[in-house]
Amino acid sequence: MSIALKQVFNKDKTFRPKRKFEPGTQRFELHKRAQASLNSGVDLKAAVQLPSGEDQNDWVAVHVVDFFNRINLIYGTICEFCTEQTCPVMSGGPKYEYRWQDDLKYKKPTALPAPQYMNLLMDWIEVQINNEDIFPTCVGVPFPRNFLQICKKILCRLFRVFVHVYIHHFDRVIVMGAEAHVNTCYKHFYYFVTEMNLIDRKELEPLKAFLCH
């Protein structure tokens, strides 16, 4: 890792504190196992497969929280260059525009500047992953029946952060020497959501050209 990259990723540029797993819990052990697989240099396609005997919801929960933390950090490194002036609409090039809807303040899909969209998105996800009724941390407490549907929506929206960063701010990522890190994070995300069928293939179209097969 370059010195510049270490400086970038050692700074706590996330918008909010990381959600962590409690030591001693099953999810903490799964998180450690997932991280060990990645750090050992194992093939990413193999690393995302559900370990034998493990619960799918636990495996998905661990990855959703981890991707939230990582993508938060990636956007944090370029957010000073993503302003209402440079990015007046949350988009991925001229072909893709993402509108915000949360059924609270924004009851209809609404066009917003990218930084405003990002802040609303991160707040929206954070509320859910810190909600014990959705992401229970106590052993024996079941996940809600619609857990995977909630995770699909979270991951679909996190994917849009990758789209925006790659298409509008990748020059900054390159200047920082962070492209290898971002590429690996995206490939990990892509292999996970496709392995677990969590994002419709059509949604992944904007970054088709960025994947190295």
mmCIF file of C-alpha atoms in Angstrom:
data_model
loop_
_atom_site.group_PDB
_atom_site.id
_atom_site.type_symbol
_atom_site.label_atom_id
_atom_site.label_comp_id
_atom_site.label_asym_id
_atom_site.label_seq_id
_atom_site.Cartn_x
_atom_site.Cartn_y
_atom_site.Cartn_z
ATOM 1 C CA MET A 1 0.000 0.000 0.000
ATOM 2 C CA SER A 2 1.400 3.413 -0.932
ATOM 3 C CA ILE A 3 2.141 5.980 1.786
ATOM 4 C CA ALA A 4 -0.474 8.305 0.264
ATOM 5 C CA LEU A 5 -3.071 5.544 0.341
ATOM 6 C CA LYS A 6 -2.255 4.718 3.969
ATOM 7 C CA GLN A 7 -2.746 8.364 4.854
ATOM 8 C CA VAL A 8 -6.094 8.414 3.067
ATOM 9 C CA PHE A 9 -7.465 5.281 4.668
ATOM 10 C CA ASN A 10 -5.999 5.879 8.125
ATOM 11 C CA LYS A 11 -7.943 9.119 8.399
ATOM 12 C CA ASP A 12 -11.361 8.585 9.883
ATOM 13 C CA LYS A 13 -13.255 10.092 6.990
ATOM 14 C CA THR A 14 -16.421 8.099 7.416
ATOM 15 C CA PHE A 15 -19.524 10.200 7.941
ATOM 16 C CA ARG A 16 -20.382 8.413 11.146
ATOM 17 C CA PRO A 17 -18.942 5.862 13.614
ATOM 18 C CA LYS A 18 -18.512 2.355 12.299
ATOM 19 C CA ARG A 19 -21.007 -0.275 13.331
ATOM 20 C CA LYS A 20 -19.015 -3.075 14.970
ATOM 21 C CA PHE A 21 -19.787 -6.631 15.989
ATOM 22 C CA GLU A 22 -19.714 -7.622 19.661
ATOM 23 C CA PRO A 23 -16.826 -10.012 20.488
ATOM 24 C CA GLY A 24 -18.024 -13.472 21.421
ATOM 25 C CA THR A 25 -21.111 -13.359 19.201
ATOM 26 C CA GLN A 26 -21.681 -15.607 16.209
ATOM 27 C CA ARG A 27 -21.677 -12.609 13.904
ATOM 28 C CA PHE A 28 -18.318 -11.431 15.276
ATOM 29 C CA GLU A 29 -16.862 -14.877 14.498
ATOM 30 C CA LEU A 30 -18.357 -14.798 10.978
ATOM 31 C CA HIS A 31 -16.943 -11.312 10.456
ATOM 32 C CA LYS A 32 -13.489 -12.516 11.545
ATOM 33 C CA ARG A 33 -13.742 -15.508 9.227
ATOM 34 C CA ALA A 34 -14.782 -13.324 6.278
ATOM 35 C CA GLN A 35 -11.913 -10.886 6.960
ATOM 36 C CA ALA A 36 -9.381 -13.725 7.335
ATOM 37 C CA SER A 37 -10.432 -15.123 3.948
ATOM 38 C CA LEU A 38 -9.956 -11.735 2.310
ATOM 39 C CA ASN A 39 -6.605 -11.093 4.006
ATOM 40 C CA SER A 40 -5.265 -14.506 3.040
ATOM 41 C CA GLY A 41 -5.545 -13.558 -0.619
ATOM 42 C CA VAL A 42 -8.175 -16.205 -1.320
ATOM 43 C CA ASP A 43 -10.167 -15.855 -4.536
ATOM 44 C CA LEU A 44 -12.943 -13.307 -3.935
ATOM 45 C CA LYS A 45 -15.521 -15.526 -5.608
ATOM 46 C CA ALA A 46 -14.742 -18.252 -3.077
ATOM 47 C CA ALA A 47 -14.606 -15.826 -0.131
ATOM 48 C CA VAL A 48 -18.233 -14.731 -0.552
ATOM 49 C CA GLN A 49 -19.772 -18.210 -0.556
ATOM 50 C CA LEU A 50 -21.919 -19.070 2.458
ATOM 51 C CA PRO A 51 -19.817 -21.236 4.792
ATOM 52 C CA SER A 52 -21.196 -24.714 5.342
ATOM 53 C CA GLY A 53 -23.598 -24.894 8.255
ATOM 54 C CA GLU A 54 -23.918 -21.124 8.682
ATOM 55 C CA ASP A 55 -27.137 -19.128 8.598
ATOM 56 C CA GLN A 56 -27.721 -17.107 5.423
ATOM 57 C CA ASN A 57 -29.179 -14.137 7.294
ATOM 58 C CA ASP A 58 -26.158 -13.937 9.602
ATOM 59 C CA TRP A 59 -23.791 -14.063 6.618
ATOM 60 C CA VAL A 60 -25.734 -11.341 4.802
ATOM 61 C CA ALA A 61 -25.947 -9.157 7.940
ATOM 62 C CA VAL A 62 -22.175 -9.314 8.439
ATOM 63 C CA HIS A 63 -21.532 -8.278 4.836
ATOM 64 C CA VAL A 64 -24.147 -5.509 4.730
ATOM 65 C CA VAL A 65 -22.591 -3.836 7.781
ATOM 66 C CA ASP A 66 -19.066 -4.349 6.429
ATOM 67 C CA PHE A 67 -19.927 -2.917 3.008
ATOM 68 C CA PHE A 68 -21.665 0.034 4.648
ATOM 69 C CA ASN A 69 -18.472 0.803 6.590
ATOM 70 C CA ARG A 70 -16.176 0.348 3.582
ATOM 71 C CA ILE A 71 -18.280 2.291 1.088
ATOM 72 C CA ASN A 72 -18.749 5.058 3.640
ATOM 73 C CA LEU A 73 -14.968 5.294 3.861
ATOM 74 C CA ILE A 74 -14.500 5.282 0.079
ATOM 75 C CA TYR A 75 -17.015 8.093 -0.402
ATOM 76 C CA GLY A 76 -15.465 9.944 2.537
ATOM 77 C CA THR A 77 -12.141 10.116 0.688
ATOM 78 C CA ILE A 78 -13.633 11.987 -2.273
ATOM 79 C CA CYS A 79 -16.561 13.824 -0.660
ATOM 80 C CA GLU A 80 -14.779 17.192 -0.634
ATOM 81 C CA PHE A 81 -14.771 17.007 -4.453
ATOM 82 C CA CYS A 82 -18.420 15.974 -4.642
ATOM 83 C CA THR A 83 -20.362 19.190 -4.144
ATOM 84 C CA GLU A 84 -23.706 20.616 -5.170
ATOM 85 C CA GLN A 85 -21.809 22.560 -7.846
ATOM 86 C CA THR A 86 -19.861 19.619 -9.307
ATOM 87 C CA CYS A 87 -22.660 17.084 -8.884
ATOM 88 C CA PRO A 88 -26.027 18.897 -8.928
ATOM 89 C CA VAL A 89 -27.794 15.569 -9.560
ATOM 90 C CA MET A 90 -27.049 12.135 -8.101
ATOM 91 C CA SER A 91 -26.111 10.248 -11.229
ATOM 92 C CA GLY A 92 -23.824 7.796 -12.951
ATOM 93 C CA GLY A 93 -23.090 9.623 -16.185
ATOM 94 C CA PRO A 94 -25.793 10.930 -18.551
ATOM 95 C CA LYS A 95 -27.551 7.577 -18.742
ATOM 96 C CA TYR A 96 -28.331 6.961 -15.060
ATOM 97 C CA GLU A 97 -29.994 9.295 -12.579
ATOM 98 C CA TYR A 98 -30.867 8.194 -9.049
ATOM 99 C CA ARG A 99 -33.736 9.842 -7.198
ATOM 100 C CA TRP A 100 -34.247 9.713 -3.458
ATOM 101 C CA GLN A 101 -37.333 8.303 -1.756
ATOM 102 C CA ASP A 102 -37.642 7.333 1.914
ATOM 103 C CA ASP A 103 -41.416 7.424 2.530
ATOM 104 C CA LEU A 104 -40.817 10.023 5.253
ATOM 105 C CA LYS A 105 -39.805 13.463 4.025
ATOM 106 C CA TYR A 106 -39.406 12.293 0.425
ATOM 107 C CA LYS A 107 -42.543 10.323 -0.365
ATOM 108 C CA LYS A 108 -41.960 10.484 -4.123
ATOM 109 C CA PRO A 109 -38.685 9.878 -6.021
ATOM 110 C CA THR A 110 -36.905 13.260 -5.852
ATOM 111 C CA ALA A 111 -33.882 14.527 -7.800
ATOM 112 C CA LEU A 112 -31.214 15.755 -5.372
ATOM 113 C CA PRO A 113 -27.578 16.875 -5.551
ATOM 114 C CA ALA A 114 -25.220 13.923 -5.029
ATOM 115 C CA PRO A 115 -23.852 14.995 -1.605
ATOM 116 C CA GLN A 116 -27.373 15.463 -0.220
ATOM 117 C CA TYR A 117 -28.423 12.085 -1.631
ATOM 118 C CA MET A 118 -25.333 10.452 -0.055
ATOM 119 C CA ASN A 119 -26.013 11.932 3.374
ATOM 120 C CA LEU A 120 -29.652 10.843 3.294
ATOM 121 C CA LEU A 121 -28.603 7.384 2.118
ATOM 122 C CA MET A 122 -26.001 6.877 4.858
ATOM 123 C CA ASP A 123 -28.431 8.145 7.524
ATOM 124 C CA TRP A 124 -31.166 5.840 6.200
ATOM 125 C CA ILE A 125 -28.884 2.785 6.259
ATOM 126 C CA GLU A 126 -27.432 3.621 9.657
ATOM 127 C CA VAL A 127 -30.896 3.806 11.228
ATOM 128 C CA GLN A 128 -31.667 0.320 9.914
ATOM 129 C CA ILE A 129 -28.434 -1.449 10.837
ATOM 130 C CA ASN A 130 -28.677 -0.006 14.354
ATOM 131 C CA ASN A 131 -32.287 -1.140 14.707
ATOM 132 C CA GLU A 132 -32.339 -4.277 16.878
ATOM 133 C CA ASP A 133 -35.647 -5.335 15.305
ATOM 134 C CA ILE A 134 -33.969 -5.519 11.891
ATOM 135 C CA PHE A 135 -30.329 -6.377 12.732
ATOM 136 C CA PRO A 136 -30.631 -8.172 16.093
ATOM 137 C CA THR A 137 -27.360 -8.527 18.017
ATOM 138 C CA CYS A 138 -28.598 -10.791 20.822
ATOM 139 C CA VAL A 139 -28.117 -14.529 20.350
ATOM 140 C CA GLY A 140 -31.396 -16.302 19.692
ATOM 141 C CA VAL A 141 -33.285 -13.207 18.536
ATOM 142 C CA PRO A 142 -34.622 -13.965 15.042
ATOM 143 C CA PHE A 143 -34.269 -11.755 12.000
ATOM 144 C CA PRO A 144 -37.498 -10.244 10.646
ATOM 145 C CA ARG A 145 -39.220 -12.162 7.857
ATOM 146 C CA ASN A 146 -38.490 -9.396 5.361
ATOM 147 C CA PHE A 147 -34.798 -9.171 6.335
ATOM 148 C CA LEU A 148 -33.410 -10.148 2.928
ATOM 149 C CA GLN A 149 -35.751 -7.685 1.183
ATOM 150 C CA ILE A 150 -34.460 -4.890 3.424
ATOM 151 C CA CYS A 151 -30.855 -5.911 2.686
ATOM 152 C CA LYS A 152 -31.531 -5.994 -1.051
ATOM 153 C CA LYS A 153 -32.699 -2.390 -0.920
ATOM 154 C CA ILE A 154 -29.697 -1.307 1.193
ATOM 155 C CA LEU A 155 -27.203 -3.021 -1.136
ATOM 156 C CA CYS A 156 -28.913 -1.724 -4.263
ATOM 157 C CA ARG A 157 -28.574 1.828 -2.956
ATOM 158 C CA LEU A 158 -24.964 1.298 -1.797
ATOM 159 C CA PHE A 159 -24.168 0.145 -5.324
ATOM 160 C CA ARG A 160 -25.169 3.610 -6.537
ATOM 161 C CA VAL A 161 -22.324 5.081 -4.473
ATOM 162 C CA PHE A 162 -19.875 2.929 -6.453
ATOM 163 C CA VAL A 163 -21.504 4.067 -9.710
ATOM 164 C CA HIS A 164 -21.147 7.739 -8.793
ATOM 165 C CA VAL A 165 -17.566 7.384 -7.544
ATOM 166 C CA TYR A 166 -16.405 5.392 -10.573
ATOM 167 C CA ILE A 167 -18.054 7.554 -13.200
ATOM 168 C CA HIS A 168 -17.648 11.027 -11.683
ATOM 169 C CA HIS A 169 -14.732 10.903 -9.236
ATOM 170 C CA PHE A 170 -12.399 8.101 -10.262
ATOM 171 C CA ASP A 171 -9.757 10.628 -11.291
ATOM 172 C CA ARG A 172 -9.503 11.639 -7.612
ATOM 173 C CA VAL A 173 -9.288 7.997 -6.554
ATOM 174 C CA ILE A 174 -6.352 7.541 -8.964
ATOM 175 C CA VAL A 175 -4.591 10.704 -7.734
ATOM 176 C CA MET A 176 -4.786 9.288 -4.192
ATOM 177 C CA GLY A 177 -3.389 5.959 -5.339
ATOM 178 C CA ALA A 178 -6.513 4.261 -4.037
ATOM 179 C CA GLU A 179 -7.779 2.612 -7.228
ATOM 180 C CA ALA A 180 -6.563 -0.906 -6.308
ATOM 181 C CA HIS A 181 -8.359 -0.676 -2.962
ATOM 182 C CA VAL A 182 -11.587 0.631 -4.504
ATOM 183 C CA ASN A 183 -11.478 -1.948 -7.319
ATOM 184 C CA THR A 184 -11.019 -4.796 -4.826
ATOM 185 C CA CYS A 185 -13.847 -3.494 -2.659
ATOM 186 C CA TYR A 186 -16.146 -3.240 -5.675
ATOM 187 C CA LYS A 187 -15.268 -6.734 -6.915
ATOM 188 C CA HIS A 188 -15.886 -8.131 -3.435
ATOM 189 C CA PHE A 189 -19.269 -6.359 -3.350
ATOM 190 C CA TYR A 190 -20.167 -7.520 -6.874
ATOM 191 C CA TYR A 191 -19.277 -11.166 -6.232
ATOM 192 C CA PHE A 192 -21.203 -11.151 -2.954
ATOM 193 C CA VAL A 193 -24.443 -9.651 -4.284
ATOM 194 C CA THR A 194 -24.406 -11.892 -7.363
ATOM 195 C CA GLU A 195 -23.529 -15.049 -5.372
ATOM 196 C CA MET A 196 -26.365 -14.352 -2.917
ATOM 197 C CA ASN A 197 -28.791 -12.988 -5.575
ATOM 198 C CA LEU A 198 -29.261 -9.709 -3.732
ATOM 199 C CA ILE A 199 -29.229 -7.218 -6.635
ATOM 200 C CA ASP A 200 -30.998 -7.528 -9.959
ATOM 201 C CA ARG A 201 -28.461 -7.878 -12.802
ATOM 202 C CA LYS A 202 -30.086 -4.932 -14.606
ATOM 203 C CA GLU A 203 -29.175 -2.681 -11.661
ATOM 204 C CA LEU A 204 -25.505 -3.655 -12.072
ATOM 205 C CA GLU A 205 -25.360 -2.560 -15.729
ATOM 206 C CA PRO A 206 -23.773 0.891 -15.113
ATOM 207 C CA LEU A 207 -20.454 -0.633 -13.969
ATOM 208 C CA LYS A 208 -20.355 -3.633 -16.280
ATOM 209 C CA ALA A 209 -17.311 -2.244 -18.054
ATOM 210 C CA PHE A 210 -15.373 -1.744 -14.804
ATOM 211 C CA LEU A 211 -15.290 -5.403 -13.792
ATOM 212 C CA CYS A 212 -12.183 -7.388 -14.606
ATOM 213 C CA HIS A 213 -13.258 -10.982 -15.157
#
